Amino acid sequence: MWKFILRRLLVMIPQLFLLSIIVFMMAKAMPGDALSGQEINPRANPAELDRIREELGLNDPWYQQYLRWASNAVQGDFGISYTHKTPVMDVIEDRLWNTVFLALVTLIFTYMLAIPLGILSGRYNDTWVDKTVTGYSYLGFGTPIFIFALIMLFVFGFALDWFPSGGSVDSKVDEGTFAYVVSKINHVILPALSTALIATTSTIQYLRNEIIDNKIKDFVRTARSKGVPESKVYSRHILRNSFLPIAAFLGYEITGLVGGAVIIETIFSYPGLGQLFLSSVSLRDFSVVTAIVMMTGFATLLGTLLSDIILSAVDPRIRIE
């Protein structure tokens, strides 16, 4: 196992190197640079802006800029945000934990809803229970997340006023207090639940299909022929094997939620990495953009490794050498 993990970590090095080149080149291919937005200001001195570009190395060839950027990035220094006038990692750190918290709460809601619904749908397939759950799944598959999120925001954020309609915490509470924790939870429930109600659909279908498929396997028939109680047949044989694909996709789910929160964070004005990424692109703050994309890519590679490790741990038939 440890040899496998070490090999995968070593393979990540050229993958991250290739990703860094692609990200850097795409950022440089975008029109303008970090100082272009200041030229809109009539008071901006073009000569002064040119001098700053020269000092920052923005006029250097792309490969010199890349080597300078990559050497600093390896040390955890992604430069200075031209928009926020602070180090990029300081800007990202303020938003990173909000996105991670949103992803974890969404994941909890997703599995709290998907696992019992998937079990009911698979165990009682072709009944009204299965048809109801399947209908909900099809509705979730066909509903765009941004439309559903807007409906949730209007109903529970504005019409009923049950949850805050924006932000991540009430500005009136002090950090570190119990009221601060309650406010953080209260602000994250609506965006997390909006995402989870759509994200459950695929998990429900995976689990349902696995249960239906395992119910007719030979090892289940053998267990029943030996007189094993039906409850143990489901818990020890059917469910245990049906959870394997769910466990395998856990790492992908986590990284997908962290990296795919752009729409939800924008709709709910939730200050996370997704919202920061969009604003940085529009403001041509390339230092922040490249840092976020690199962090998301690294998290995706770790999520892939985590899925393989979990699958090996829960399935004794699989041994990663």
Coordinates of N, CA, C and O in Angstrom, one line a residue, residues 20-130:
S20 N 0.7 23.1 -14.6 CA 1.2 24.5 -14.4 C 1.5 25.2 -15.7 O 1.2 26.4 -15.8
I21 N 2.1 24.5 -16.7 CA 2.4 25.1 -18.0 C 1.1 25.5 -18.7 O 0.9 26.6 -19.2
I22 N 0.1 24.6 -18.7 CA -1.2 24.9 -19.3 C -1.9 26.1 -18.7 O -2.4 27.0 -19.4
V23 N -1.9 26.1 -17.4 CA -2.6 27.1 -16.7 C -1.9 28.5 -16.9 O -2.6 29.5 -17.2
F24 N -0.6 28.5 -16.8 CA 0.1 29.7 -17.0 C -0.1 30.3 -18.5 O -0.3 31.5 -18.7
M25 N 0.0 29.4 -19.4 CA -0.2 29.8 -20.8 C -1.6 30.3 -21.1 O -1.8 31.3 -21.9
M26 N -2.6 29.6 -20.5 CA -4.0 30.1 -20.7 C -4.2 31.5 -20.1 O -4.9 32.3 -20.6
A27 N -3.5 31.7 -18.9 CA -3.7 33.0 -18.2 C -3.0 34.1 -19.1 O -3.5 35.2 -19.2
K28 N -1.8 33.7 -19.7 CA -1.1 34.7 -20.5 C -1.9 35.0 -21.8 O -1.7 36.1 -22.4
A29 N -2.7 34.0 -22.3 CA -3.4 34.2 -23.5 C -4.6 35.1 -23.4 O -5.1 35.6 -24.4
M30 N -5.0 35.3 -22.1 CA -6.2 36.2 -21.9 C -5.8 37.6 -22.2 O -4.6 38.0 -22.1
P31 N -6.7 38.4 -22.7 CA -6.4 39.8 -23.1 C -6.1 40.6 -21.9 O -6.7 40.5 -20.9
G32 N -5.1 41.5 -22.1 CA -4.7 42.4 -21.1 C -3.8 41.8 -20.0 O -3.3 40.7 -20.2
D33 N -3.5 42.5 -19.0 CA -2.7 42.0 -17.9 C -3.3 42.5 -16.6 O -4.4 43.1 -16.5
A34 N -2.6 42.3 -15.5 CA -3.1 42.7 -14.2 C -3.2 44.2 -14.0 O -4.0 44.7 -13.2
L35 N -2.5 45.0 -14.9 CA -2.6 46.5 -14.8 C -3.6 47.1 -15.8 O -3.8 48.3 -15.8
S36 N -4.2 46.2 -16.7 CA -5.0 46.8 -17.7 C -6.2 47.5 -17.2 O -6.7 48.5 -17.7
G37 N -6.8 46.9 -16.1 CA -8.0 47.5 -15.5 C -7.8 48.9 -15.0 O -8.7 49.7 -15.0
Q38 N -6.5 49.2 -14.6 CA -6.2 50.6 -14.1 C -6.2 51.6 -15.2 O -6.3 52.8 -15.0
E39 N -6.1 51.1 -16.5 CA -6.0 52.1 -17.6 C -7.4 52.7 -17.8 O -7.5 53.7 -18.5
I40 N -8.4 52.1 -17.3 CA -9.8 52.7 -17.4 C -9.8 54.0 -16.6 O -10.6 54.9 -17.0
N41 N -9.0 54.1 -15.6 CA -9.0 55.3 -14.7 C -8.4 56.4 -15.5 O -7.2 56.3 -16.0
P42 N -9.1 57.5 -15.8 CA -8.5 58.6 -16.6 C -7.3 59.3 -15.9 O -6.5 59.9 -16.5
R43 N -7.1 59.1 -14.6 CA -6.0 59.6 -13.8 C -4.8 58.8 -13.9 O -3.7 59.2 -13.5
A44 N -4.9 57.6 -14.5 CA -3.8 56.7 -14.5 C -2.7 57.2 -15.6 O -3.1 57.6 -16.7
N45 N -1.5 57.2 -15.2 CA -0.4 57.7 -16.0 C 0.1 56.5 -16.8 O 0.7 55.6 -16.3
P46 N 0.0 56.5 -18.2 CA 0.4 55.4 -19.0 C 1.9 55.1 -18.8 O 2.4 54.0 -18.8
A47 N 2.7 56.2 -18.7 CA 4.1 56.0 -18.5 C 4.4 55.3 -17.2 O 5.3 54.4 -17.1
E48 N 3.7 55.7 -16.2 CA 3.9 55.0 -14.9 C 3.5 53.6 -14.9 O 4.2 52.7 -14.3
L49 N 2.4 53.3 -15.6 CA 2.0 51.9 -15.7 C 3.0 51.1 -16.5 O 3.3 49.9 -16.2
D50 N 3.6 51.6 -17.5 CA 4.6 50.9 -18.3 C 5.9 50.6 -17.4 O 6.5 49.6 -17.5
R51 N 6.2 51.6 -16.5 CA 7.3 51.4 -15.6 C 7.0 50.3 -14.6 O 7.9 49.5 -14.3
I52 N 5.8 50.2 -14.1 CA 5.4 49.2 -13.2 C 5.5 47.8 -13.9 O 5.9 46.8 -13.3
R53 N 5.0 47.8 -15.1 CA 5.0 46.5 -15.9 C 6.5 46.0 -16.0 O 6.8 44.8 -15.9
E54 N 7.4 47.0 -16.3 CA 8.8 46.6 -16.4 C 9.4 46.1 -15.1 O 10.1 45.1 -15.1
E55 N 9.0 46.7 -14.0 CA 9.5 46.3 -12.7 C 9.0 44.9 -12.3 O 9.7 44.1 -11.7
L56 N 7.7 44.7 -12.7 CA 7.1 43.4 -12.3 C 7.5 42.3 -13.3 O 7.1 41.1 -13.1
G57 N 8.2 42.6 -14.4 CA 8.6 41.6 -15.3 C 7.5 41.2 -16.3 O 7.6 40.1 -16.9
L58 N 6.4 42.0 -16.4 CA 5.3 41.6 -17.3 C 5.7 41.8 -18.8 O 4.9 41.2 -19.6
N59 N 6.8 42.5 -19.0 CA 7.2 42.6 -20.4 C 8.2 41.5 -20.8 O 8.7 41.5 -22.0
D60 N 8.7 40.7 -19.9 CA 9.6 39.6 -20.2 C 9.0 38.6 -21.0 O 7.8 38.4 -21.1
P61 N 9.8 37.8 -21.7 CA 9.3 36.6 -22.5 C 8.5 35.7 -21.5 O 8.8 35.6 -20.4
W62 N 7.6 34.9 -22.1 CA 6.7 34.1 -21.3 C 7.5 33.0 -20.5 O 7.1 32.7 -19.4
Y63 N 8.5 32.5 -21.1 CA 9.2 31.4 -20.4 C 10.0 31.9 -19.2 O 10.1 31.2 -18.2
Q64 N 10.5 33.2 -19.3 CA 11.1 33.7 -18.1 C 10.1 34.0 -17.0 O 10.4 33.8 -15.8
Q65 N 8.9 34.5 -17.4 CA 7.9 34.7 -16.4 C 7.4 33.4 -15.8 O 7.2 33.3 -14.6
Y66 N 7.3 32.4 -16.6 CA 6.9 31.1 -16.1 C 7.9 30.5 -15.1 O 7.5 30.0 -14.0
L67 N 9.2 30.5 -15.4 CA 10.2 30.0 -14.5 C 10.2 30.8 -13.2 O 10.4 30.2 -12.2
R68 N 10.1 32.1 -13.3 CA 10.0 32.9 -12.1 C 8.8 32.5 -11.3 O 8.9 32.4 -10.0
W69 N 7.7 32.4 -11.9 CA 6.4 32.1 -11.2 C 6.5 30.7 -10.6 O 6.1 30.4 -9.5
A70 N 7.0 29.7 -11.4 CA 7.0 28.3 -11.0 C 8.0 28.1 -9.8 O 7.6 27.4 -8.8
S71 N 9.1 28.7 -9.8 CA 10.1 28.6 -8.8 C 9.5 29.1 -7.5 O 9.8 28.6 -6.4
N72 N 8.8 30.2 -7.5 CA 8.1 30.8 -6.3 C 7.0 29.9 -5.9 O 6.7 29.7 -4.7
A73 N 6.2 29.4 -6.8 CA 5.0 28.6 -6.5 C 5.4 27.3 -5.7 O 4.7 26.8 -4.8
V74 N 6.6 26.7 -6.1 CA 7.0 25.5 -5.4 C 7.3 25.8 -3.9 O 7.1 24.9 -3.1
Q75 N 7.6 27.0 -3.6 CA 7.9 27.4 -2.2 C 6.6 27.9 -1.6 O 6.7 28.4 -0.4
G76 N 5.5 27.8 -2.3 CA 4.2 28.3 -1.7 C 4.0 29.8 -1.9 O 3.0 30.3 -1.2
D77 N 4.7 30.4 -2.7 CA 4.6 31.8 -3.0 C 4.0 32.0 -4.4 O 4.7 31.8 -5.4
F78 N 2.7 32.4 -4.4 CA 2.1 32.6 -5.7 C 2.0 34.1 -6.1 O 1.2 34.5 -7.0
G79 N 2.8 34.9 -5.4 CA 2.9 36.3 -5.8 C 1.9 37.2 -5.0 O 1.3 36.8 -4.0
I80 N 1.7 38.4 -5.5 CA 0.9 39.4 -4.9 C -0.4 39.6 -5.7 O -0.3 39.7 -6.9
S81 N -1.5 39.6 -5.0 CA -2.8 39.9 -5.7 C -2.8 41.4 -6.0 O -2.7 42.2 -5.1
Y82 N -2.9 41.7 -7.3 CA -2.9 43.1 -7.7 C -4.2 43.8 -7.3 O -4.3 45.0 -7.2
T83 N -5.3 43.0 -7.1 CA -6.6 43.6 -6.7 C -6.6 43.8 -5.3 O -7.1 44.9 -4.8
H84 N -6.2 42.9 -4.4 CA -6.3 43.0 -3.0 C -5.0 43.6 -2.4 O -5.0 43.9 -1.2
K85 N -3.9 43.7 -3.2 CA -2.7 44.3 -2.7 C -2.1 43.5 -1.5 O -1.4 44.1 -0.7
T86 N -2.3 42.2 -1.4 CA -1.8 41.4 -0.4 C -1.3 40.1 -1.0 O -1.7 39.8 -2.2
P87 N -0.5 39.3 -0.3 CA -0.1 38.0 -0.9 C -1.3 37.1 -1.3 O -2.3 37.1 -0.6
V88 N -1.1 36.4 -2.4 CA -2.2 35.6 -2.9 C -2.7 34.5 -1.9 O -3.9 34.3 -1.7
M89 N -1.7 33.9 -1.2 CA -2.1 32.8 -0.3 C -3.0 33.4 0.9 O -3.8 32.7 1.4
D90 N -2.7 34.7 1.3 CA -3.5 35.3 2.3 C -5.0 35.5 1.8 O -5.9 35.3 2.6
V91 N -5.1 35.9 0.5 CA -6.4 36.1 0.0 C -7.2 34.8 -0.2 O -8.3 34.7 0.2
I92 N -6.5 33.7 -0.6 CA -7.1 32.4 -0.8 C -7.4 31.8 0.5 O -8.5 31.2 0.7
E93 N -6.6 31.9 1.5 CA -6.8 31.3 2.8 C -8.1 31.8 3.4 O -8.9 31.0 4.1
D94 N -8.5 33.0 3.3 CA -9.7 33.6 3.8 C -10.9 32.9 3.2 O -12.0 32.7 3.8
R95 N -10.8 32.5 1.9 CA -11.9 31.9 1.2 C -11.9 30.4 1.2 O -12.9 29.7 1.0
L96 N -10.7 29.8 1.3 CA -10.5 28.3 1.2 C -11.4 27.6 2.2 O -12.1 26.6 1.9
W97 N -11.3 28.0 3.5 CA -12.0 27.3 4.5 C -13.5 27.4 4.4 O -14.3 26.5 4.8
N98 N -14.0 28.5 3.8 CA -15.4 28.6 3.6 C -15.9 27.6 2.5 O -16.9 26.9 2.7
T99 N -15.1 27.4 1.4 CA -15.4 26.5 0.4 C -15.3 25.0 0.9 O -16.1 24.2 0.6
V100 N -14.3 24.7 1.7 CA -14.1 23.4 2.3 C -15.3 23.1 3.2 O -15.9 22.0 3.2
F101 N -15.7 24.1 4.1 CA -16.8 23.9 5.0 C -18.1 23.6 4.2 O -18.9 22.7 4.5
L102 N -18.3 24.4 3.1 CA -19.5 24.2 2.3 C -19.5 22.8 1.6 O -20.5 22.2 1.6
A103 N -18.3 22.4 1.2 CA -18.2 21.1 0.5 C -18.5 19.9 1.5 O -19.2 19.0 1.2
L104 N -18.0 20.0 2.7 CA -18.2 19.0 3.7 C -19.7 18.9 4.2 O -20.3 17.8 4.3
V105 N -20.3 20.1 4.4 CA -21.7 20.1 4.8 C -22.6 19.5 3.6 O -23.5 18.8 3.8
T106 N -22.2 19.9 2.4 CA -23.0 19.4 1.2 C -22.8 17.9 1.1 O -23.8 17.2 0.8
L107 N -21.6 17.4 1.4 CA -21.4 15.9 1.3 C -22.2 15.2 2.4 O -22.7 14.1 2.1
I108 N -22.3 15.8 3.6 CA -23.1 15.1 4.6 C -24.5 15.1 4.3 O -25.2 14.0 4.4
F109 N -25.1 16.2 3.8 CA -26.5 16.2 3.3 C -26.7 15.2 2.2 O -27.7 14.5 2.2
T110 N -25.7 15.2 1.3 CA -25.9 14.3 0.1 C -26.0 12.8 0.5 O -27.0 12.1 0.1
Y111 N -25.2 12.4 1.4 CA -25.2 11.0 1.8 C -26.3 10.7 2.8 O -26.9 9.6 2.9
M112 N -26.7 11.7 3.6 CA -27.9 11.5 4.5 C -29.1 11.3 3.7 O -30.0 10.5 4.1
L113 N -29.2 11.9 2.5 CA -30.4 11.7 1.7 C -30.3 10.5 0.7 O -31.2 9.8 0.6
A114 N -29.1 10.4 0.1 CA -29.0 9.4 -1.0 C -28.9 8.0 -0.5 O -29.5 7.1 -1.1
I115 N -28.3 7.7 0.6 CA -28.1 6.3 1.1 C -29.4 5.7 1.5 O -29.8 4.6 1.0
P116 N -30.2 6.3 2.3 CA -31.5 5.7 2.7 C -32.5 5.6 1.4 O -33.2 4.6 1.3
L117 N -32.5 6.6 0.6 CA -33.3 6.6 -0.6 C -32.9 5.5 -1.6 O -33.7 4.8 -2.2
G118 N -31.6 5.4 -1.7 CA -31.0 4.4 -2.6 C -31.3 3.0 -2.1 O -31.6 2.1 -2.9
I119 N -31.2 2.8 -0.8 CA -31.5 1.5 -0.2 C -33.0 1.1 -0.4 O -33.3 0.0 -0.8
L120 N -33.9 2.1 -0.1 CA -35.3 1.8 -0.3 C -35.6 1.5 -1.7 O -36.4 0.6 -2.0
S121 N -35.1 2.3 -2.6 CA -35.4 2.1 -4.1 C -34.9 0.8 -4.6 O -35.5 0.1 -5.4
G122 N -33.7 0.3 -4.1 CA -33.1 -0.9 -4.6 C -33.8 -2.1 -3.9 O -34.0 -3.1 -4.6
R123 N -34.1 -2.0 -2.7 CA -34.7 -3.2 -2.0 C -36.1 -3.4 -2.4 O -36.5 -4.6 -2.5
Y124 N -36.9 -2.3 -2.6 CA -38.3 -2.5 -3.0 C -38.4 -2.0 -4.5 O -39.3 -1.2 -4.8
N125 N -37.6 -2.5 -5.4 CA -37.6 -2.1 -6.8 C -38.9 -2.5 -7.4 O -39.6 -3.5 -7.0
D126 N -39.4 -1.7 -8.4 CA -40.6 -1.9 -9.1 C -41.8 -1.7 -8.3 O -42.9 -2.2 -8.6
T127 N -41.7 -1.1 -7.1 CA -42.9 -0.8 -6.3 C -43.1 0.8 -6.3 O -42.3 1.5 -7.0
W128 N -44.2 1.2 -5.7 CA -44.4 2.6 -5.7 C -43.3 3.4 -5.0 O -43.1 4.6 -5.4
V129 N -42.6 2.8 -4.0 CA -41.5 3.5 -3.4 C -40.4 3.7 -4.4 O -39.8 4.8 -4.5
D130 N -40.1 2.7 -5.1 CA -39.0 2.8 -6.1 C -39.4 3.8 -7.2 O -38.5 4.6 -7.6

